[in-house]
PDB file of C-alpha atoms in Angstrom:
ATOM      1  CA  MET A   1       0.000   0.000   0.000  1.00 43.00           C
ATOM      2  CA  LYS A   2       2.779   2.375   0.936  1.00 48.00           C
ATOM      3  CA  LYS A   3       4.538   1.539  -2.335  1.00 50.00           C
ATOM      4  CA  HIS A   4       1.354   2.424  -4.214  1.00 50.00           C
ATOM      5  CA  LEU A   5       1.072   5.748  -2.409  1.00 48.00           C
ATOM      6  CA  LEU A   6       4.726   6.509  -3.091  1.00 50.00           C
ATOM      7  CA  ALA A   7       4.335   5.635  -6.772  1.00 52.00           C
ATOM      8  CA  ALA A   8       1.247   7.835  -7.027  1.00 49.00           C
ATOM      9  CA  ALA A   9       3.093  10.674  -5.341  1.00 50.00           C
ATOM     10  CA  VAL A  10       6.038  10.313  -7.733  1.00 48.00           C
ATOM     11  CA  MET A  11       3.711  10.231 -10.753  1.00 48.00           C
ATOM     12  CA  GLY A  12       1.916  13.315  -9.459  1.00 46.00           C
ATOM     13  CA  LEU A  13       5.214  15.121  -8.972  1.00 45.00           C
ATOM     14  CA  LEU A  14       6.384  14.197 -12.473  1.00 45.00           C
ATOM     15  CA  ALA A  15       3.076  15.313 -13.972  1.00 43.00           C
ATOM     16  CA  SER A  16       3.127  18.631 -12.138  1.00 46.00           C
ATOM     17  CA  THR A  17       6.768  19.170 -13.181  1.00 47.00           C
ATOM     18  CA  ALA A  18       5.894  18.457 -16.800  1.00 45.00           C
ATOM     19  CA  MET A  19       2.957  20.872 -16.654  1.00 46.00           C
ATOM     20  CA  ALA A  20       5.120  23.552 -15.060  1.00 48.00           C
ATOM     21  CA  GLN A  21       7.782  23.129 -17.748  1.00 50.00           C
ATOM     22  CA  ALA A  22       5.142  23.257 -20.487  1.00 56.00           C
ATOM     23  CA  ASN A  23       4.363  26.788 -19.289  1.00 77.00           C
ATOM     24  CA  ASP A  24       7.987  27.688 -18.538  1.00 95.00           C
ATOM     25  CA  THR A  25       9.974  27.501 -21.748  1.00 98.00           C
ATOM     26  CA  LEU A  26      13.254  28.501 -20.085  1.00 98.00           C
ATOM     27  CA  ALA A  27      12.927  25.580 -17.627  1.00 97.00           C
ATOM     28  CA  LYS A  28      12.043  23.239 -20.495  1.00 97.00           C
ATOM     29  CA  ILE A  29      15.094  24.343 -22.508  1.00 98.00           C
ATOM     30  CA  LYS A  30      17.392  24.091 -19.486  1.00 97.00           C
ATOM     31  CA  SER A  31      16.266  20.594 -18.472  1.00 97.00           C
ATOM     32  CA  SER A  32      16.271  19.201 -22.030  1.00 97.00           C
ATOM     33  CA  GLY A  33      19.324  21.058 -23.361  1.00 98.00           C
ATOM     34  CA  THR A  34      17.299  21.585 -26.519  1.00 98.00           C
ATOM     35  CA  ILE A  35      15.357  24.414 -28.147  1.00 98.00           C
ATOM     36  CA  THR A  36      12.985  23.872 -31.066  1.00 98.00           C
ATOM     37  CA  LEU A  37      12.824  26.700 -33.587  1.00 98.00           C
ATOM     38  CA  GLY A  38       9.853  27.038 -35.924  1.00 98.00           C
ATOM     39  CA  VAL A  39      11.280  27.803 -39.373  1.00 98.00           C
ATOM     40  CA  ARG A  40       9.775  28.612 -42.779  1.00 95.00           C
ATOM     41  CA  GLU A  41      10.712  26.940 -46.056  1.00 94.00           C
ATOM     42  CA  SER A  42       9.862  29.692 -48.553  1.00 87.00           C
ATOM     43  CA  SER A  43       9.451  33.078 -46.857  1.00 88.00           C
ATOM     44  CA  GLY A  44      11.922  34.844 -49.101  1.00 86.00           C
ATOM     45  CA  ALA A  45      15.092  36.214 -47.536  1.00 91.00           C
ATOM     46  CA  LEU A  46      13.389  36.281 -44.139  1.00 94.00           C
ATOM     47  CA  ALA A  47      13.447  32.482 -43.824  1.00 95.00           C
ATOM     48  CA  TYR A  48      13.841  29.625 -46.287  1.00 94.00           C
ATOM     49  CA  THR A  49      15.408  26.212 -46.797  1.00 96.00           C
ATOM     50  CA  LEU A  50      18.362  25.100 -48.894  1.00 96.00           C
ATOM     51  CA  GLY A  51      17.225  21.480 -48.585  1.00 96.00           C
ATOM     52  CA  ASP A  52      18.700  18.584 -46.586  1.00 95.00           C
ATOM     53  CA  GLY A  53      17.411  20.106 -43.329  1.00 95.00           C
ATOM     54  CA  LYS A  54      19.320  23.369 -43.750  1.00 97.00           C
ATOM     55  CA  TYR A  55      17.337  26.507 -42.905  1.00 98.00           C
ATOM     56  CA  VAL A  56      18.644  30.022 -43.496  1.00 98.00           C
ATOM     57  CA  GLY A  57      17.570  33.642 -43.871  1.00 97.00           C
ATOM     58  CA  PHE A  58      17.489  36.866 -41.869  1.00 97.00           C
ATOM     59  CA  HIS A  59      14.997  35.738 -39.223  1.00 98.00           C
ATOM     60  CA  THR A  60      16.321  32.154 -39.055  1.00 98.00           C
ATOM     61  CA  GLU A  61      19.848  33.397 -38.345  1.00 98.00           C
ATOM     62  CA  MET A  62      18.498  35.939 -35.856  1.00 98.00           C
ATOM     63  CA  ALA A  63      16.672  33.104 -34.058  1.00 98.00           C
ATOM     64  CA  ASN A  64      19.930  31.144 -33.860  1.00 98.00           C
ATOM     65  CA  GLN A  65      21.570  34.157 -32.213  1.00 98.00           C
ATOM     66  CA  ILE A  66      18.666  34.274 -29.744  1.00 98.00           C
ATOM     67  CA  ALA A  67      19.313  30.583 -28.968  1.00 98.00           C
ATOM     68  CA  ARG A  68      23.001  31.308 -28.308  1.00 98.00           C
ATOM     69  CA  ASP A  69      22.049  34.146 -25.928  1.00 98.00           C
ATOM     70  CA  LEU A  70      19.596  31.818 -24.123  1.00 98.00           C
ATOM     71  CA  GLN A  71      22.368  29.231 -23.769  1.00 98.00           C
ATOM     72  CA  LYS A  72      24.561  31.845 -22.035  1.00 98.00           C
ATOM     73  CA  GLN A  73      21.705  33.035 -19.819  1.00 98.00           C
ATOM     74  CA  LEU A  74      20.905  29.481 -18.700  1.00 98.00           C
ATOM     75  CA  GLY A  75      24.566  28.570 -18.170  1.00 98.00           C
ATOM     76  CA  LEU A  76      24.376  25.596 -20.519  1.00 98.00           C
ATOM     77  CA  ALA A  77      27.629  24.140 -21.854  1.00 98.00           C
ATOM     78  CA  LYS A  78      25.707  22.928 -24.906  1.00 97.00           C
ATOM     79  CA  LEU A  79      22.329  23.719 -26.456  1.00 98.00           C
ATOM     80  CA  ASP A  80      20.970  21.625 -29.305  1.00 98.00           C
ATOM     81  CA  VAL A  81      18.877  23.544 -31.837  1.00 98.00           C
ATOM     82  CA  LYS A  82      16.156  21.571 -33.600  1.00 98.00           C
ATOM     83  CA  TYR A  83      14.345  22.943 -36.641  1.00 98.00           C
ATOM     84  CA  GLN A  84      10.625  22.363 -37.104  1.00 98.00           C
ATOM     85  CA  PRO A  85       9.316  23.537 -40.496  1.00 97.00           C
ATOM     86  CA  VAL A  86       6.008  25.361 -40.106  1.00 97.00           C
ATOM     87  CA  THR A  87       3.420  26.651 -42.552  1.00 93.00           C
ATOM     88  CA  SER A  88       0.986  29.532 -42.497  1.00 89.00           C
ATOM     89  CA  GLN A  89      -1.689  27.074 -41.382  1.00 90.00           C
ATOM     90  CA  ASN A  90       0.056  25.232 -38.533  1.00 96.00           C
ATOM     91  CA  ARG A  91       2.531  27.792 -37.123  1.00 96.00           C
ATOM     92  CA  ILE A  92       0.290  28.993 -34.259  1.00 97.00           C
ATOM     93  CA  PRO A  93      -0.969  25.513 -33.189  1.00 97.00           C
ATOM     94  CA  LEU A  94       2.618  24.206 -33.115  1.00 98.00           C
ATOM     95  CA  VAL A  95       3.642  27.067 -30.802  1.00 97.00           C
ATOM     96  CA  THR A  96       0.635  26.732 -28.505  1.00 97.00           C
ATOM     97  CA  ASN A  97       0.887  22.919 -28.178  1.00 96.00           C
ATOM     98  CA  GLY A  98       4.595  23.090 -27.246  1.00 95.00           C
ATOM     99  CA  THR A  99       6.049  21.513 -30.399  1.00 97.00           C
ATOM    100  CA  VAL A 100       7.829  24.768 -31.235  1.00 98.00           C
ATOM    101  CA  ASP A 101       9.464  26.987 -28.594  1.00 98.00           C
ATOM    102  CA  LEU A 102      10.214  30.013 -30.781  1.00 98.00           C
ATOM    103  CA  GLU A 103       8.895  30.792 -34.272  1.00 98.00           C
ATOM    104  CA  CYS A 104      10.795  33.416 -36.269  1.00 98.00           C
ATOM    105  CA  GLY A 105       9.685  33.486 -39.892  1.00 95.00           C
ATOM    106  CA  SER A 106       7.285  35.860 -41.600  1.00 91.00           C
ATOM    107  CA  THR A 107       4.413  36.059 -39.105  1.00 94.00           C
ATOM    108  CA  THR A 108       2.469  39.310 -38.834  1.00 91.00           C
ATOM    109  CA  ASN A 109       1.673  40.487 -35.328  1.00 96.00           C
ATOM    110  CA  ASP A 110      -2.082  41.189 -35.241  1.00 93.00           C
ATOM    111  CA  THR A 111      -4.736  41.452 -32.551  1.00 95.00           C
ATOM    112  CA  ASN A 112      -6.467  38.213 -33.544  1.00 95.00           C
ATOM    113  CA  ARG A 113      -3.250  36.159 -33.266  1.00 96.00           C
ATOM    114  CA  GLN A 114      -2.436  37.862 -29.948  1.00 97.00           C
ATOM    115  CA  LYS A 115      -5.378  35.913 -28.466  1.00 97.00           C
ATOM    116  CA  ASP A 116      -3.359  32.686 -28.872  1.00 97.00           C
ATOM    117  CA  VAL A 117       0.323  33.681 -28.716  1.00 98.00           C
ATOM    118  CA  ASP A 118       2.601  36.489 -27.597  1.00 98.00           C
ATOM    119  CA  PHE A 119       4.865  38.392 -29.972  1.00 98.00           C
ATOM    120  CA  ALA A 120       8.403  39.600 -29.367  1.00 98.00           C
ATOM    121  CA  MET A 121       9.565  43.033 -30.453  1.00 98.00           C
ATOM    122  CA  THR A 122       9.062  43.881 -34.119  1.00 98.00           C
ATOM    123  CA  THR A 123      12.176  43.095 -36.148  1.00 98.00           C
ATOM    124  CA  TYR A 124      10.881  43.726 -39.685  1.00 96.00           C
ATOM    125  CA  MET A 125       8.240  46.061 -41.101  1.00 95.00           C
ATOM    126  CA  GLU A 126       6.608  44.465 -44.107  1.00 90.00           C
ATOM    127  CA  GLU A 127       4.766  46.034 -47.044  1.00 87.00           C
ATOM    128  CA  VAL A 128       2.126  43.907 -48.802  1.00 89.00           C
ATOM    129  CA  ARG A 129       2.558  44.308 -52.578  1.00 91.00           C
ATOM    130  CA  ILE A 130       1.604  42.773 -55.957  1.00 95.00           C
ATOM    131  CA  ALA A 131       4.023  40.689 -58.071  1.00 96.00           C
ATOM    132  CA  THR A 132       3.324  39.934 -61.714  1.00 97.00           C
ATOM    133  CA  LYS A 133       5.037  39.044 -64.976  1.00 98.00           C
ATOM    134  CA  ALA A 134       7.097  41.915 -66.353  1.00 97.00           C
ATOM    135  CA  ASN A 135       5.126  41.765 -69.628  1.00 97.00           C
ATOM    136  CA  SER A 136       1.680  41.344 -68.048  1.00 97.00           C
ATOM    137  CA  GLY A 137       0.552  44.925 -68.465  1.00 97.00           C
ATOM    138  CA  ILE A 138      -0.478  44.926 -64.803  1.00 97.00           C
ATOM    139  CA  ASN A 139       0.796  47.992 -62.980  1.00 96.00           C
ATOM    140  CA  GLY A 140      -1.560  48.248 -60.028  1.00 93.00           C
ATOM    141  CA  ILE A 141      -4.865  47.224 -58.442  1.00 93.00           C
ATOM    142  CA  LYS A 142      -7.018  48.648 -61.246  1.00 92.00           C
ATOM    143  CA  ASP A 143      -5.388  46.263 -63.731  1.00 95.00           C
ATOM    144  CA  LEU A 144      -6.433  43.148 -61.757  1.00 94.00           C
ATOM    145  CA  ASN A 145     -10.037  43.282 -63.023  1.00 94.00           C
ATOM    146  CA  GLY A 146     -10.880  39.915 -64.612  1.00 95.00           C
ATOM    147  CA  LYS A 147      -7.505  38.439 -63.618  1.00 96.00           C
ATOM    148  CA  SER A 148      -6.459  35.507 -61.405  1.00 96.00           C
ATOM    149  CA  VAL A 149      -4.687  36.488 -58.197  1.00 95.00           C
ATOM    150  CA  ALA A 150      -2.649  33.975 -56.198  1.00 95.00           C
ATOM    151  CA  THR A 151      -2.075  34.016 -52.474  1.00 91.00           C
ATOM    152  CA  THR A 152      -1.066  31.484 -49.844  1.00 91.00           C
ATOM    153  CA  THR A 153      -3.529  29.488 -47.757  1.00 89.00           C
ATOM    154  CA  GLY A 154      -3.661  30.773 -44.175  1.00 83.00           C
ATOM    155  CA  THR A 155      -2.553  34.322 -45.012  1.00 82.00           C
ATOM    156  CA  THR A 156      -4.565  37.536 -45.107  1.00 75.00           C
ATOM    157  CA  SER A 157      -3.114  39.173 -48.205  1.00 81.00           C
ATOM    158  CA  VAL A 158      -6.097  38.862 -50.552  1.00 80.00           C
ATOM    159  CA  GLN A 159      -8.473  39.987 -47.799  1.00 80.00           C
ATOM    160  CA  ILE A 160      -6.278  43.067 -47.487  1.00 83.00           C
ATOM    161  CA  LEU A 161      -6.542  43.580 -51.246  1.00 84.00           C
ATOM    162  CA  ARG A 162     -10.337  43.233 -51.195  1.00 83.00           C
ATOM    163  CA  LYS A 163     -10.598  45.781 -48.358  1.00 83.00           C
ATOM    164  CA  ASN A 164      -8.447  48.325 -50.167  1.00 82.00           C
ATOM    165  CA  GLU A 165     -10.535  51.287 -51.320  1.00 75.00           C
ATOM    166  CA  ARG A 166      -8.880  51.177 -54.751  1.00 80.00           C
ATOM    167  CA  ALA A 167     -10.100  47.571 -55.189  1.00 81.00           C
ATOM    168  CA  GLN A 168     -13.776  48.595 -55.078  1.00 82.00           C
ATOM    169  CA  GLY A 169     -15.474  47.343 -58.251  1.00 87.00           C
ATOM    170  CA  ILE A 170     -12.469  45.188 -59.178  1.00 90.00           C
ATOM    171  CA  ASP A 171     -13.529  41.592 -59.941  1.00 92.00           C
ATOM    172  CA  PHE A 172     -10.687  39.058 -59.739  1.00 93.00           C
ATOM    173  CA  ARG A 173     -10.481  35.295 -59.165  1.00 94.00           C
ATOM    174  CA  GLU A 174      -8.541  34.052 -56.141  1.00 92.00           C
ATOM    175  CA  VAL A 175      -6.304  30.974 -56.493  1.00 94.00           C
ATOM    176  CA  MET A 176      -4.581  29.437 -53.482  1.00 93.00           C
ATOM    177  CA  GLY A 177      -1.049  28.080 -53.090  1.00 94.00           C
ATOM    178  CA  LYS A 178      -0.268  25.667 -50.248  1.00 92.00           C
ATOM    179  CA  ASP A 179       2.835  27.699 -49.378  1.00 90.00           C
ATOM    180  CA  HIS A 180       4.652  30.759 -50.747  1.00 90.00           C
ATOM    181  CA  ALA A 181       6.739  28.732 -53.192  1.00 91.00           C
ATOM    182  CA  ASP A 182       3.578  27.090 -54.533  1.00 94.00           C
ATOM    183  CA  SER A 183       1.875  30.490 -54.890  1.00 95.00           C
ATOM    184  CA  PHE A 184       4.853  31.859 -56.821  1.00 96.00           C
ATOM    185  CA  LEU A 185       4.758  28.767 -59.038  1.00 97.00           C
ATOM    186  CA  LEU A 186       1.133  29.632 -59.884  1.00 97.00           C
ATOM    187  CA  LEU A 187       2.392  33.000 -61.159  1.00 98.00           C
ATOM    188  CA  GLU A 188       5.496  31.579 -62.826  1.00 97.00           C
ATOM    189  CA  SER A 189       3.517  28.893 -64.684  1.00 97.00           C
ATOM    190  CA  GLY A 190       0.825  31.316 -65.852  1.00 97.00           C
ATOM    191  CA  ARG A 191      -1.967  29.821 -63.740  1.00 97.00           C
ATOM    192  CA  ALA A 192      -2.201  33.180 -61.942  1.00 97.00           C
ATOM    193  CA  ASP A 193      -1.743  36.677 -63.315  1.00 98.00           C
ATOM    194  CA  ALA A 194      -0.526  38.145 -60.040  1.00 97.00           C
ATOM    195  CA  PHE A 195       0.689  37.086 -56.584  1.00 96.00           C
ATOM    196  CA  VAL A 196      -0.252  39.257 -53.593  1.00 94.00           C
ATOM    197  CA  MET A 197       2.001  38.840 -50.573  1.00 92.00           C
ATOM    198  CA  ASP A 198       4.604  40.441 -48.318  1.00 87.00           C
ATOM    199  CA  GLY A 199       7.106  42.386 -50.437  1.00 89.00           C
ATOM    200  CA  SER A 200      10.150  40.560 -49.025  1.00 86.00           C
ATOM    201  CA  ILE A 201       8.601  37.179 -49.864  1.00 87.00           C
ATOM    202  CA  LEU A 202       7.797  38.324 -53.394  1.00 92.00           C
ATOM    203  CA  ALA A 203      11.304  39.750 -53.894  1.00 88.00           C
ATOM    204  CA  GLY A 204      12.926  36.645 -52.428  1.00 84.00           C
ATOM    205  CA  ASN A 205      11.005  34.252 -54.676  1.00 89.00           C
ATOM    206  CA  ILE A 206      11.709  36.413 -57.719  1.00 90.00           C
ATOM    207  CA  SER A 207      15.440  36.463 -56.942  1.00 85.00           C
ATOM    208  CA  LYS A 208      15.481  32.642 -56.744  1.00 82.00           C
ATOM    209  CA  SER A 209      13.517  32.122 -59.966  1.00 89.00           C
ATOM    210  CA  LYS A 210      15.133  30.964 -63.206  1.00 89.00           C
ATOM    211  CA  ASN A 211      14.656  34.374 -64.848  1.00 91.00           C
ATOM    212  CA  PRO A 212      14.251  37.148 -62.242  1.00 89.00           C
ATOM    213  CA  ASN A 213      13.940  39.799 -64.960  1.00 91.00           C
ATOM    214  CA  ASP A 214      10.668  38.165 -66.074  1.00 96.00           C
ATOM    215  CA  PHE A 215       8.909  39.502 -62.951  1.00 96.00           C
ATOM    216  CA  LYS A 216       8.213  42.851 -61.301  1.00 95.00           C
ATOM    217  CA  ILE A 217       6.645  44.173 -58.106  1.00 94.00           C
ATOM    218  CA  VAL A 218       4.044  46.794 -58.903  1.00 94.00           C
ATOM    219  CA  GLY A 219       1.408  49.102 -57.584  1.00 89.00           C
ATOM    220  CA  GLU A 220       0.394  50.533 -54.285  1.00 86.00           C
ATOM    221  CA  VAL A 221       1.492  49.401 -50.816  1.00 86.00           C
ATOM    222  CA  LEU A 222      -1.620  47.508 -49.674  1.00 88.00           C
ATOM    223  CA  SER A 223      -0.750  47.257 -45.998  1.00 85.00           C
ATOM    224  CA  VAL A 224       2.129  47.859 -43.573  1.00 87.00           C
ATOM    225  CA  GLU A 225       2.617  44.951 -41.188  1.00 89.00           C
ATOM    226  CA  PRO A 226       4.964  44.353 -38.223  1.00 95.00           C
ATOM    227  CA  ILE A 227       6.713  40.971 -38.455  1.00 95.00           C
ATOM    228  CA  ALA A 228       7.838  39.407 -35.169  1.00 98.00           C
ATOM    229  CA  CYS A 229       8.785  36.138 -33.487  1.00 98.00           C
ATOM    230  CA  MET A 230       6.049  34.158 -31.692  1.00 98.00           C
ATOM    231  CA  VAL A 231       6.236  32.476 -28.268  1.00 98.00           C
ATOM    232  CA  ARG A 232       3.688  30.718 -26.074  1.00 98.00           C
ATOM    233  CA  LYS A 233       1.204  33.069 -24.420  1.00 97.00           C
ATOM    234  CA  ASN A 234       1.812  34.344 -20.886  1.00 97.00           C
ATOM    235  CA  ASP A 235       5.376  32.972 -20.667  1.00 97.00           C
ATOM    236  CA  THR A 236       6.705  36.357 -19.628  1.00 97.00           C
ATOM    237  CA  ALA A 237      10.197  35.202 -18.570  1.00 98.00           C
ATOM    238  CA  PHE A 238      10.856  33.570 -21.949  1.00 98.00           C
ATOM    239  CA  LEU A 239       9.415  36.541 -23.872  1.00 98.00           C
ATOM    240  CA  LYS A 240      11.672  38.895 -21.874  1.00 98.00           C
ATOM    241  CA  ALA A 241      14.737  36.728 -22.651  1.00 98.00           C
ATOM    242  CA  VAL A 242      13.919  36.768 -26.376  1.00 98.00           C
ATOM    243  CA  ASP A 243      13.392  40.544 -26.357  1.00 98.00           C
ATOM    244  CA  THR A 244      16.648  41.064 -24.441  1.00 98.00           C
ATOM    245  CA  SER A 245      18.533  39.167 -27.158  1.00 98.00           C
ATOM    246  CA  ILE A 246      16.845  41.176 -29.930  1.00 98.00           C
ATOM    247  CA  GLN A 247      17.747  44.443 -28.188  1.00 98.00           C
ATOM    248  CA  ARG A 248      21.337  43.234 -27.833  1.00 98.00           C
ATOM    249  CA  GLN A 249      21.476  42.417 -31.548  1.00 98.00           C
ATOM    250  CA  VAL A 250      20.129  45.878 -32.409  1.00 98.00           C
ATOM    251  CA  ALA A 251      22.483  47.683 -30.007  1.00 98.00           C
ATOM    252  CA  ASP A 252      25.697  46.002 -31.156  1.00 98.00           C
ATOM    253  CA  GLY A 253      24.823  46.292 -34.847  1.00 98.00           C
ATOM    254  CA  SER A 254      24.666  42.550 -35.505  1.00 98.00           C
ATOM    255  CA  LEU A 255      21.003  42.695 -36.621  1.00 98.00           C
ATOM    256  CA  GLU A 256      21.799  45.350 -39.233  1.00 98.00           C
ATOM    257  CA  LYS A 257      24.727  43.229 -40.457  1.00 98.00           C
ATOM    258  CA  LEU A 258      22.350  40.257 -40.786  1.00 98.00           C
ATOM    259  CA  TYR A 259      19.928  42.407 -42.769  1.00 97.00           C
ATOM    260  CA  ASP A 260      22.670  43.486 -45.149  1.00 97.00           C
ATOM    261  CA  LYS A 261      23.800  39.863 -45.551  1.00 98.00           C
ATOM    262  CA  TRP A 262      20.367  38.524 -46.501  1.00 96.00           C
ATOM    263  CA  PHE A 263      18.753  41.459 -48.327  1.00 94.00           C
ATOM    264  CA  MET A 264      21.622  43.325 -49.987  1.00 95.00           C
ATOM    265  CA  GLN A 265      24.263  40.686 -50.734  1.00 96.00           C
ATOM    266  CA  PRO A 266      24.071  37.655 -53.075  1.00 94.00           C
ATOM    267  CA  ILE A 267      22.378  34.786 -51.238  1.00 93.00           C
ATOM    268  CA  PRO A 268      22.215  31.050 -51.889  1.00 93.00           C
ATOM    269  CA  PRO A 269      21.271  29.016 -53.768  1.00 89.00           C
ATOM    270  CA  SER A 270      21.178  31.274 -56.856  1.00 84.00           C
ATOM    271  CA  ASN A 271      23.619  33.927 -55.532  1.00 89.00           C
ATOM    272  CA  GLN A 272      21.142  36.629 -56.554  1.00 86.00           C
ATOM    273  CA  LYS A 273      20.599  39.834 -54.551  1.00 88.00           C
ATOM    274  CA  VAL A 274      17.113  40.504 -53.158  1.00 87.00           C
ATOM    275  CA  GLY A 275      17.990  44.207 -53.200  1.00 84.00           C
ATOM    276  CA  LEU A 276      15.613  45.575 -50.557  1.00 86.00           C
ATOM    277  CA  PRO A 277      17.406  48.327 -48.573  1.00 88.00           C
ATOM    278  CA  LEU A 278      16.588  48.608 -44.864  1.00 92.00           C
ATOM    279  CA  SER A 279      13.394  50.669 -44.746  1.00 88.00           C
ATOM    280  CA  GLU A 280      12.797  53.697 -42.550  1.00 87.00           C
ATOM    281  CA  ALA A 281       9.845  51.827 -40.973  1.00 89.00           C
ATOM    282  CA  THR A 282      12.093  48.927 -39.888  1.00 94.00           C
ATOM    283  CA  LYS A 283      14.807  51.329 -38.690  1.00 95.00           C
ATOM    284  CA  ASN A 284      12.162  53.114 -36.601  1.00 94.00           C
ATOM    285  CA  ALA A 285      10.941  49.797 -35.118  1.00 95.00           C
ATOM    286  CA  TRP A 286      14.495  48.959 -34.025  1.00 97.00           C
ATOM    287  CA  LYS A 287      15.017  52.466 -32.631  1.00 96.00           C
ATOM    288  CA  ASN A 288      11.710  52.394 -30.725  1.00 96.00           C
ATOM    289  CA  PRO A 289      11.254  48.748 -29.590  1.00 96.00           C
ATOM    290  CA  ASN A 290       7.619  47.677 -29.455  1.00 96.00           C
ATOM    291  CA  ASN A 291       5.302  44.751 -30.121  1.00 96.00           C
ATOM    292  CA  LYS A 292       2.355  46.731 -31.510  1.00 95.00           C
ATOM    293  CA  PRO A 293      -0.041  44.774 -33.791  1.00 95.00           C
ATOM    294  CA  LYS A 294      -0.646  45.745 -37.411  1.00 90.00           C
ATOM    295  CA  GLU A 295      -3.903  47.455 -36.467  1.00 89.00           C
ATOM    296  CA  ALA A 296      -1.808  50.166 -34.771  1.00 90.00           C
ATOM    297  CA  PHE A 297      -0.138  50.969 -38.105  1.00 83.00           C
ATOM    298  CA  ASN A 298      -3.145  50.871 -40.492  1.00 68.00           C
ATOM    299  CA  LYS A 299      -5.764  53.126 -38.867  1.00 62.00           C
TER     300      LYS A 299
END
């Protein structure tokens, strides 16, 4: 009987420890010696894969620097970094269910998503734009009437287009790609006349295409959106540690060097330049750290 009580007590202690660690990412990382990063496979220069389990890009490399800072903070001699590819559809569930500890890709901070996750400080200010074939004759929203417009499942880009005042009376057909690479393929293969998405994703996919000069980014800025890393909700100690690392990377200039590396220099696999200079909006976000949602920027 006593053995049964002891076993029950041990099981209860283990269960309560597991539950505590599920809500304490720093404790989970320290006890396991592992952090799982949510990474994107085709989010332009922000985050993409080179294949064979290799993930790169501005936000992926920034997340690795965050992991190294966490290792120092926790006093770990070694910290294993695991990569979990995520999509626009599963990125939030994989953070909330504990599969992913930190997701740094191309996720917009908005008030709806803030109900499920917390966002770190904004590290990139995105502009939603339109990409099309260079010879399409499309130069803006008004030219999309009667056309097919691609976007990626789980994103809000076409909704943003439909809400734009200049899109009133414009009738276009929406076609969905399963991820950003698939959406760009719809444009590249002629199954869509345009692709509406974050400008960095459009520019990144164009730079990696077989003939970058065949494409152009056109028209009005449809929306300005703050891009930030996601963590589990109400894990304030972990969120503070992530923000502290981001502030360190801004202060010592390493984040700006990363930006130059991934947006202004030739990048693999095609060794093409994305060619998007650091915007004043992103500079301002770094200078005035905040985790405001997109609704604060599009009133």
